[in-house]
XYZ file of C-alpha atoms in Angstrom:
639
model
C -23.235 33.740 -27.286
C -19.516 33.055 -27.095
C -17.137 31.006 -29.189
C -14.848 28.373 -27.699
C -12.497 28.454 -30.703
C -12.873 31.839 -32.466
C -10.068 31.025 -34.896
C -12.456 28.586 -36.540
C -14.093 31.580 -38.255
C -10.983 31.891 -40.398
C -12.660 29.213 -42.471
C -14.923 31.962 -43.843
C -11.966 33.040 -45.964
C -12.884 30.118 -48.202
C -15.999 32.036 -49.407
C -14.157 34.488 -51.717
C -12.073 31.563 -52.937
C -15.278 29.755 -53.920
C -16.577 32.865 -55.739
C -13.327 33.252 -57.705
C -13.417 29.581 -58.657
C -17.042 30.013 -59.790
C -16.151 33.056 -61.963
C -13.194 31.520 -63.717
C -14.708 28.060 -64.046
C -15.287 27.006 -67.686
C -18.977 26.717 -68.541
C -18.425 24.448 -71.523
C -17.830 20.768 -71.826
C -16.683 18.827 -74.865
C -19.014 16.046 -75.921
C -19.330 13.719 -78.960
C -22.855 14.039 -80.378
C -24.771 13.011 -83.467
C -24.848 15.476 -86.402
C -28.573 15.987 -86.013
C -28.362 16.773 -82.262
C -27.962 20.565 -82.688
C -31.097 20.817 -84.819
C -33.110 18.781 -82.366
C -31.849 20.852 -79.420
C -32.598 24.092 -81.280
C -36.147 22.988 -81.779
C -36.521 22.319 -78.038
C -35.258 25.794 -77.099
C -37.363 27.424 -79.687
C -40.431 25.708 -78.314
C -39.674 26.119 -74.524
C -36.692 27.656 -72.712
C -35.871 26.232 -69.231
C -35.273 29.185 -66.906
C -33.716 27.040 -64.156
C -30.619 26.633 -66.306
C -29.756 30.252 -65.558
C -29.811 29.779 -61.768
C -28.549 26.232 -61.250
C -24.898 27.275 -60.949
C -25.718 30.196 -58.658
C -27.789 27.929 -56.380
C -24.878 25.480 -56.116
C -22.505 28.339 -55.285
C -24.844 29.658 -52.593
C -25.199 26.202 -51.070
C -21.421 25.776 -50.990
C -20.996 29.198 -49.353
C -23.627 28.249 -46.798
C -21.757 24.964 -46.117
C -18.485 26.834 -45.568
C -20.269 29.166 -43.115
C -21.738 26.213 -41.191
C -18.398 24.364 -41.055
C -16.554 27.484 -39.812
C -19.168 28.140 -37.129
C -19.048 24.496 -36.053
C -15.251 24.666 -35.698
C -15.584 27.896 -33.706
C -18.029 26.002 -31.410
C -20.632 28.584 -30.357
C -21.795 28.462 -26.746
C -25.120 29.998 -25.731
C -25.658 31.174 -22.150
C -28.793 30.063 -20.278
C -29.262 32.282 -17.197
C -29.539 30.481 -13.819
C -29.558 26.981 -15.270
C -26.250 25.605 -13.878
C -25.160 24.553 -10.372
C -21.841 24.479 -8.509
C -21.286 21.033 -6.974
C -18.869 19.879 -4.280
C -18.499 16.143 -3.584
C -16.852 14.653 -0.487
C -15.988 11.025 -1.228
C -15.188 8.737 1.706
C -12.228 6.538 0.705
C -11.580 4.911 4.092
C -11.029 1.191 4.623
C -14.696 0.273 5.130
C -15.484 1.530 1.613
C -13.779 -1.671 0.368
C -16.732 -3.719 1.655
C -18.587 -5.466 -1.155
C -22.245 -4.705 -1.774
C -23.658 -7.259 -4.232
C -20.133 -8.004 -5.510
C -19.415 -4.293 -6.004
C -17.344 -2.197 -3.652
C -19.066 0.534 -1.688
C -16.429 2.885 -3.045
C -17.384 2.101 -6.648
C -21.072 2.540 -5.813
C -20.220 5.959 -4.383
C -18.320 6.876 -7.541
C -21.321 5.805 -9.621
C -23.559 8.125 -7.593
C -21.218 11.059 -8.223
C -20.888 10.132 -11.898
C -24.672 10.108 -12.290
C -25.004 13.589 -10.751
C -22.247 14.991 -12.981
C -23.648 13.420 -16.153
C -27.209 14.657 -15.549
C -26.206 18.179 -14.491
C -26.757 21.189 -16.737
C -23.923 22.211 -19.004
C -21.936 24.991 -17.429
C -22.084 23.471 -13.948
C -18.825 23.267 -12.007
C -17.569 20.297 -9.989
C -15.184 19.985 -7.046
C -14.200 16.595 -5.594
C -12.590 16.065 -2.174
C -11.347 12.512 -1.553
C -10.779 11.477 2.078
C -8.321 8.585 1.723
C -4.691 8.231 2.777
C -4.699 12.027 2.676
C -7.472 14.544 2.069
C -6.943 15.448 -1.575
C -8.825 17.866 -3.819
C -9.003 15.721 -6.966
C -10.412 18.548 -9.109
C -11.661 22.042 -8.372
C -14.291 24.121 -10.219
C -14.047 21.734 -13.167
C -16.611 22.536 -15.882
C -15.551 19.828 -18.317
C -17.727 16.821 -17.520
C -15.541 14.418 -19.462
C -12.402 15.410 -17.581
C -14.213 15.305 -14.225
C -15.509 11.787 -14.911
C -12.065 10.627 -16.043
C -10.380 11.896 -12.862
C -13.160 10.398 -10.742
C -12.695 7.014 -12.365
C -8.975 6.982 -11.519
C -9.437 7.254 -7.732
C -8.925 4.155 -5.584
C -9.933 3.577 -1.956
C -7.472 3.507 0.933
C -7.359 1.110 3.896
C -6.918 3.519 6.765
C -9.353 5.330 9.033
C -9.478 8.591 7.090
C -11.800 10.702 9.205
C -14.003 13.427 7.754
C -12.916 16.454 9.762
C -10.284 17.703 7.320
C -12.494 16.988 4.296
C -15.423 18.861 5.851
C -13.135 21.765 6.718
C -12.048 21.949 3.073
C -15.690 21.871 1.916
C -16.502 24.594 4.447
C -13.856 26.836 2.868
C -15.447 26.356 -0.572
C -18.911 27.064 0.849
C -17.678 30.267 2.506
C -16.585 31.521 -0.919
C -19.747 30.335 -2.685
C -22.879 29.862 -0.508
C -24.760 28.532 -3.540
C -22.468 25.483 -3.549
C -24.377 22.199 -3.435
C -22.410 19.716 -1.315
C -22.778 15.914 -1.314
C -21.176 13.624 1.283
C -20.800 10.142 -0.190
C -19.941 7.709 2.604
C -20.946 4.499 4.396
C -21.313 6.245 7.776
C -24.740 7.127 9.125
C -24.549 10.724 10.346
C -27.163 11.744 12.901
C -26.968 15.470 12.165
C -26.381 16.891 8.670
C -26.386 20.569 7.688
C -25.931 22.276 4.287
C -25.079 19.028 2.520
C -26.809 15.966 1.138
C -25.830 12.585 2.582
C -25.449 9.646 0.203
C -25.045 6.476 2.303
C -23.789 3.482 0.301
C -23.807 0.923 3.146
C -26.267 -1.946 3.067
C -25.746 -4.104 6.213
C -23.388 -6.525 4.455
C -22.196 -9.660 6.256
C -18.676 -9.400 7.673
C -16.504 -11.449 10.040
C -13.106 -10.378 11.317
C -10.065 -11.574 13.254
C -8.137 -9.353 15.635
C -5.535 -9.373 18.426
C -3.861 -12.537 17.158
C -0.591 -13.514 18.875
C 1.364 -16.699 19.508
C 3.784 -18.297 21.952
C 6.078 -21.275 21.471
C 7.245 -23.427 24.383
C 9.301 -26.381 23.258
C 7.242 -28.017 20.520
C 3.925 -26.627 21.765
C 2.497 -23.733 19.780
C -0.280 -21.623 21.301
C -2.141 -19.031 19.215
C -4.594 -16.632 20.859
C -6.962 -14.248 19.149
C -10.476 -12.834 18.874
C -13.235 -13.088 16.265
C -16.378 -11.040 15.691
C -19.431 -11.030 13.408
C -20.745 -7.516 12.793
C -24.220 -8.101 11.305
C -25.626 -11.431 12.490
C -25.032 -14.366 14.779
C -22.732 -16.758 12.964
C -20.931 -20.069 13.132
C -17.434 -19.876 11.685
C -14.273 -21.941 11.374
C -10.818 -20.679 12.300
C -7.930 -22.383 10.528
C -4.216 -22.368 11.324
C -1.452 -22.475 8.713
C 2.279 -22.888 9.354
C 4.389 -21.757 6.397
C 1.301 -21.991 4.124
C 0.565 -25.578 5.183
C -2.715 -26.093 7.024
C -2.382 -27.942 10.335
C -5.037 -29.458 12.567
C -5.107 -27.506 15.803
C -7.316 -27.764 18.864
C -9.851 -24.948 19.221
C -10.396 -23.811 22.802
C -12.850 -21.286 24.234
C -12.533 -20.404 27.899
C -9.890 -23.115 28.295
C -12.195 -25.905 27.028
C -11.803 -27.678 23.701
C -14.638 -27.112 21.216
C -15.805 -30.005 19.052
C -16.672 -29.636 16.246
C -14.051 -26.908 15.898
C -16.387 -23.995 15.123
C -16.853 -20.683 16.893
C -20.355 -19.580 17.812
C -20.433 -15.796 17.396
C -23.062 -13.413 18.699
C -23.693 -10.208 16.736
C -21.021 -7.597 17.508
C -19.745 -9.593 20.504
C -16.005 -10.266 20.537
C -15.248 -13.946 21.053
C -11.795 -14.900 22.339
C -10.315 -18.233 21.270
C -7.134 -20.301 21.507
C -5.569 -22.636 18.959
C -3.134 -25.251 20.283
C -0.842 -27.277 18.104
C 1.931 -29.728 18.972
C 4.739 -30.032 16.477
C 5.577 -33.432 15.028
C 8.716 -34.013 12.930
C 6.821 -34.066 9.632
C 5.211 -30.687 10.329
C 8.270 -28.781 11.493
C 11.547 -27.568 10.112
C 14.302 -28.878 12.362
C 17.591 -27.096 12.908
C 20.867 -28.955 13.241
C 20.503 -28.882 17.002
C 16.964 -30.152 16.884
C 15.229 -26.821 17.414
C 11.911 -26.098 15.718
C 11.293 -22.990 13.706
C 8.851 -21.544 11.177
C 8.738 -18.490 8.954
C 5.107 -17.492 9.319
C 1.837 -18.367 11.003
C -1.496 -17.594 9.378
C -4.870 -17.635 11.119
C -7.803 -17.466 8.715
C -11.603 -17.485 8.573
C -12.420 -19.457 5.385
C -16.086 -18.382 5.089
C -16.772 -15.848 2.360
C -18.084 -12.462 3.447
C -18.258 -8.876 2.188
C -14.726 -7.906 3.282
C -11.949 -10.384 2.667
C -8.953 -8.443 3.976
C -9.900 -8.778 7.673
C -10.411 -12.560 7.523
C -6.745 -13.424 8.059
C -3.747 -12.390 10.104
C -0.172 -13.398 9.229
C 2.517 -13.306 11.904
C 6.105 -13.582 10.680
C 8.849 -15.031 12.821
C 11.805 -12.681 12.506
C 14.152 -15.297 13.961
C 13.449 -17.684 11.096
C 15.858 -15.575 9.070
C 19.175 -17.328 8.441
C 20.983 -14.351 9.938
C 19.885 -15.679 13.358
C 21.807 -18.941 12.895
C 24.570 -19.459 15.426
C 27.916 -21.264 15.081
C 29.467 -22.537 18.344
C 33.201 -23.296 18.239
C 34.483 -25.236 21.243
C 36.559 -28.241 22.287
C 34.768 -28.632 25.619
C 31.192 -29.136 26.696
C 28.781 -26.491 25.426
C 25.859 -27.801 27.444
C 25.128 -24.516 29.226
C 25.220 -22.440 26.061
C 23.070 -24.839 24.062
C 20.569 -25.192 26.904
C 20.191 -21.427 27.141
C 19.675 -21.072 23.378
C 17.100 -23.874 23.360
C 15.246 -22.405 26.320
C 14.929 -19.033 24.616
C 13.015 -20.273 21.589
C 13.733 -20.392 17.867
C 17.506 -20.202 17.891
C 19.110 -22.530 15.346
C 22.731 -23.391 16.028
C 25.570 -25.666 14.996
C 28.501 -26.813 17.122
C 31.977 -27.644 15.726
C 35.481 -28.124 17.159
C 38.302 -25.589 16.930
C 40.083 -27.785 14.363
C 37.005 -27.736 12.145
C 36.751 -23.968 12.258
C 38.315 -21.960 9.411
C 37.751 -18.499 7.991
C 35.605 -20.206 5.354
C 32.893 -20.811 7.964
C 30.642 -17.898 7.048
C 26.967 -17.075 6.770
C 26.099 -17.061 10.475
C 24.507 -14.243 12.405
C 26.417 -15.118 15.583
C 29.759 -16.827 16.247
C 30.363 -18.115 19.789
C 34.006 -18.971 20.552
C 34.234 -20.972 23.800
C 37.753 -21.356 25.200
C 39.139 -20.314 21.863
C 39.868 -17.127 19.911
C 40.450 -17.064 16.135
C 43.284 -15.117 14.549
C 40.870 -12.978 12.550
C 37.314 -12.009 13.314
C 34.440 -13.088 11.060
C 33.145 -10.047 9.225
C 29.566 -11.119 8.593
C 28.166 -11.592 12.101
C 28.233 -10.790 15.783
C 30.820 -12.473 18.029
C 30.717 -13.848 21.571
C 33.932 -14.753 23.355
C 33.733 -17.110 26.344
C 37.052 -17.548 28.171
C 39.164 -16.439 25.144
C 42.701 -17.905 25.169
C 44.398 -15.088 23.243
C 43.937 -11.641 21.752
C 42.184 -11.414 18.399
C 42.926 -8.532 16.056
C 40.145 -5.935 15.721
C 38.266 -7.366 18.711
C 38.581 -4.123 20.686
C 40.205 -5.729 23.753
C 43.350 -7.665 24.670
C 43.779 -10.683 26.918
C 46.640 -11.264 29.369
C 47.995 -14.756 28.799
C 47.816 -16.109 32.342
C 44.403 -16.478 34.052
C 43.964 -15.165 37.587
C 43.065 -18.104 39.833
C 41.196 -16.401 42.638
C 37.747 -17.127 43.938
C 35.600 -14.014 43.919
C 32.029 -12.783 43.799
C 30.677 -11.323 40.588
C 29.503 -7.703 40.890
C 26.964 -6.511 38.334
C 27.090 -2.900 37.236
C 24.874 -0.347 38.994
C 25.344 2.272 36.282
C 22.302 4.293 35.238
C 23.341 4.145 31.591
C 20.229 3.130 29.644
C 22.098 0.609 27.457
C 23.578 -1.111 30.484
C 20.196 -1.113 32.252
C 18.619 -2.820 29.220
C 21.351 -5.439 29.076
C 20.919 -6.191 32.795
C 17.120 -5.972 32.783
C 15.729 -8.639 35.120
C 19.162 -9.626 36.455
C 19.290 -9.689 40.275
C 22.345 -9.142 42.473
C 22.806 -12.776 43.523
C 25.931 -14.256 45.046
C 27.625 -15.594 41.911
C 31.059 -17.120 42.480
C 33.831 -17.269 39.885
C 36.968 -19.311 40.647
C 39.170 -18.100 37.769
C 39.049 -15.288 35.242
C 41.065 -13.533 32.561
C 42.270 -9.968 32.886
C 41.313 -7.956 29.803
C 42.350 -4.537 28.643
C 39.634 -2.621 26.819
C 40.661 -0.165 24.135
C 37.233 0.117 22.528
C 34.031 1.559 23.967
C 32.350 -1.349 25.791
C 29.497 -1.535 28.281
C 30.907 -3.115 31.468
C 28.169 -5.371 32.813
C 29.976 -7.273 35.564
C 33.381 -7.077 37.231
C 35.619 -8.982 39.625
C 38.156 -7.123 41.768
C 37.432 -4.079 39.591
C 38.312 -5.945 36.405
C 35.599 -6.212 33.723
C 34.681 -9.860 33.179
C 31.384 -9.445 31.300
C 31.234 -6.634 28.768
C 29.492 -5.870 25.487
C 29.938 -3.448 22.607
C 31.082 -3.365 19.014
C 34.351 -4.629 17.566
C 36.441 -2.712 15.063
C 34.607 -4.387 12.166
C 31.364 -2.787 13.291
C 29.701 -5.975 14.547
C 28.335 -6.418 18.036
C 30.461 -8.324 20.507
C 29.948 -9.907 23.944
C 32.750 -11.199 26.176
C 32.683 -13.544 29.189
C 36.257 -13.413 30.519
C 35.935 -16.662 32.459
C 35.092 -20.323 31.935
C 31.391 -20.964 32.498
C 32.242 -24.319 34.042
C 34.366 -22.560 36.679
C 31.523 -20.338 37.831
C 28.030 -20.983 39.162
C 26.358 -18.339 36.954
C 25.214 -20.973 34.471
C 23.199 -22.659 37.222
C 21.480 -19.478 38.338
C 18.294 -17.767 37.243
C 20.396 -14.813 36.092
C 22.064 -16.800 33.316
C 18.921 -17.335 31.225
C 17.825 -13.722 31.766
C 21.262 -12.362 30.849
C 21.571 -14.582 27.749
C 18.111 -13.427 26.646
C 19.138 -9.767 26.987
C 22.430 -10.365 25.203
C 20.699 -12.189 22.330
C 18.300 -9.269 21.902
C 21.326 -6.971 21.937
C 23.199 -9.148 19.441
C 20.189 -9.525 17.173
C 18.443 -6.175 17.618
C 14.845 -6.314 16.446
C 14.549 -4.673 13.046
C 10.860 -4.016 13.709
C 9.125 -3.679 17.060
C 6.320 -6.127 16.267
C 5.380 -8.305 13.255
C 1.771 -7.043 13.068
C 0.597 -3.445 12.581
C -2.551 -1.580 11.625
C -2.913 0.290 8.354
C -2.077 3.925 9.047
C 0.585 3.049 11.637
C 4.176 4.148 11.204
C 6.641 1.283 10.846
C 9.813 1.886 12.854
C 12.823 0.119 11.328
C 15.875 -0.231 13.592
C 18.885 -0.182 11.279
C 21.547 -2.721 12.394
C 25.255 -1.985 12.359
C 27.035 -2.275 8.995
C 23.738 -2.085 7.108
C 24.396 -0.445 3.741
C 20.867 -0.048 2.385
C 17.259 -0.482 3.478
C 14.434 -1.176 1.015
C 10.701 -1.589 1.584
C 8.425 -3.589 -0.725
C 4.683 -2.951 -0.427
C 1.803 -5.458 -0.832
C 0.610 -3.818 -4.079
C 4.144 -3.468 -5.516
C 6.140 -6.459 -4.203
C 8.761 -6.101 -6.951
C 9.335 -2.347 -6.724
C 11.681 -1.292 -3.884
C 11.310 1.970 -1.986
C 14.764 2.926 -0.633
C 15.093 4.431 2.843
C 17.931 6.239 4.584
C 20.277 3.534 5.924
C 22.603 6.112 7.478
C 20.122 6.845 10.264
C 19.748 4.602 13.315
C 15.993 4.442 12.702
C 13.868 4.626 9.539
C 10.180 5.474 9.603
C 7.694 4.267 6.990
C 3.924 4.833 6.904
C 1.853 1.713 6.222
C -0.977 2.511 3.799
C -1.940 -0.922 2.459
C -3.300 -4.146 3.910
C -1.043 -7.155 3.498
C 2.585 -8.182 3.729
C 5.401 -5.621 3.660
C 8.948 -6.821 3.078
C 11.965 -4.997 4.515
C 15.341 -5.905 2.993
C 18.600 -4.915 4.660
C 21.763 -5.216 2.589
C 25.054 -5.676 4.441
C 27.250 -6.121 1.369
C 29.146 -9.221 0.209
C 25.835 -10.804 -0.752
C 24.511 -10.724 2.823
C 20.854 -9.693 2.840
C 18.528 -9.854 5.804
C 14.785 -9.968 5.104
C 12.052 -9.040 7.554
C 8.292 -9.264 6.930
C 5.495 -7.405 8.682
C 1.751 -7.737 8.245
C -0.514 -4.684 8.057
C -4.125 -5.188 9.206
C -7.218 -3.169 8.415
C -7.991 -0.880 11.386
C -10.676 -2.345 13.628
C -13.023 0.632 13.229
C -12.977 0.157 9.428
C -14.256 -3.428 9.643
C -17.663 -2.436 10.940
C -20.425 -2.710 8.348
C -22.593 -0.048 10.008
C -21.142 2.996 11.718
C -22.989 5.947 13.245
C -21.324 9.345 13.362
C -22.348 12.445 15.264
C -22.634 15.073 12.565
C -21.500 16.469 9.234
C -22.008 20.204 9.300
C -21.344 23.014 6.843
C -21.865 26.282 8.690
C -23.504 29.297 7.025
C -26.592 30.499 5.197
C -26.995 28.844 1.769
C -27.832 30.874 -1.335
C -30.139 29.884 -4.200
C -28.334 32.003 -6.789
C -27.179 29.737 -9.594
C -24.640 30.287 -12.311
C -25.514 30.627 -15.993
C -25.786 27.393 -17.857
C -24.591 26.815 -21.401
C -25.933 25.214 -24.533
C -23.269 24.060 -26.937
C -24.964 21.141 -28.648
C -23.916 21.235 -32.327
C -26.253 18.445 -33.402
C -28.765 20.812 -35.106
C -25.923 22.594 -36.858
C -24.600 19.305 -38.236
C -28.092 18.284 -39.396
C -28.468 21.550 -41.342
C -24.957 21.046 -42.756
C -25.877 17.546 -43.930
C -29.053 18.921 -45.631
C -26.977 21.578 -47.416
C -24.516 18.948 -48.693
C -27.369 16.771 -49.973
C -29.068 19.755 -51.660
C -25.810 20.813 -53.304
C -25.252 17.283 -54.589
C -28.775 17.189 -56.046
C -28.263 20.557 -57.830
C -24.938 19.316 -59.171
C -26.492 16.117 -60.508
C -29.394 18.059 -62.053
C -27.007 20.504 -63.709
C -24.854 17.734 -65.131
C -27.514 15.378 -66.408
C -30.847 17.208 -66.830
C -29.921 20.452 -68.558
C -28.408 19.000 -71.635
């Protein structure tokens, strides 16, 4: 026997205190009685003397001493060893994305936790418990824990992840515990069906639940025609499902096509575990679109959704955000001449909202645009909140990084694109071919900043790109587009597309990722801070290093992540990305090769313990009742 709290025996010091109190306690009490009472009492004692009167006080004292002993022992909490009665347990709990599947309205993960909880609760006292959770990381939640209450509390606090965890690291950790203790009893709680299991017990919590899923969803926009392509699958049974399209949370009626043919009624016929490709086509009408000032159509997000209820909700929808819907992509064109070529190029390249004003209308108060295009005009001061394009600038602008000679050079020449192997220049000229492009007049510019020279005439740079002295990106065409045939060539659209991508560098590579992927955030120039908001904590920012050119962030949740970039002066750019459940975690039934713990198991168990104080408390209660009865008898029956 051992004592958990030996200091509880200090309570035995109360025994001598009780004895002292008993010795010094007055044995007499003052009572008002009739004058004949003494004679009557004398007669009773003369006839018969009650011997219990002599021992009643001693009995009460002994009972009180016994109570003090019981209370002290209870506080000390004796523990009795029971040889070979306890077991060492190790649990491996699968916390991957598929464990979020509902089984009779209860998550597989919670069913797995219930299985572990039942084993812990029914185990012999003195058993030890180790829990390895294979979620976002392989964590040892508790190790050699003998306190059942604490083990159950820590188990209850675990939540499942959404990634493909894998069991290799968790099994390697369990193997290390088994190597130290071959008597370890290992349980693997998962929804995977392992073909080969060794030295562990498999607890499979899957139950062939119904699940549909969407995957590989993407869209294209040509004019006012929106085309969404994707795939759907049913994992357990043949099924008939609907696929709905939402634009900025508003449901729209789109055509459903399979193999290029429209399906009516608009329902997909799915065969078990067979991927079915589909296309949704939708034509914008004015009431269903947000129109820019130049008549362009844009949207913030598309959502494709399967409305039917199944066992896993998170793979029934995909949201694709349009990065160019951000106001920072708005363009202001300042010109006194025709801007037909510029506007046509912007319209042809998709969701580019722009506004055109004259040079007289332009002031330094025109702010809030992501791009300023000055055609045949140059302001005295550069806008500080956006990129700048100069087309045929008529003077030098401070902080622009180049100067302009006042008189244009009127000489017909052929434009020569750069053949440099510089990667930045190659990206800016990607897809541009060396056509015969004639320019009849150009401006001679002196560059005193570091620019990429994209095209030249007589050795003079006439198309160049870089950053101005305010840190914003800048593109210069040192000639009038109407005095050159570049705007009529194939190269113009390709070049404008490259320059727009350069001007508005993509903050994220794609709007849709899988859980477990690493989000790469390209930090734009002049960005002062970068914050990420997760689906589970949309109001709590996680700051990243804005000093670096690129930030990396691991996606661990399913849903919408928000990236906020602060440029100061109240200018904030917001980008959204959607994180999907990995495709392998959507499957309701998965077979795995093997879960093996190598080595020869031992049947040697640890000693169990018995520390139930219930009997002790029952005896204590009997002692208190007996003492109370003696007290009452002494007070009322012996007089």
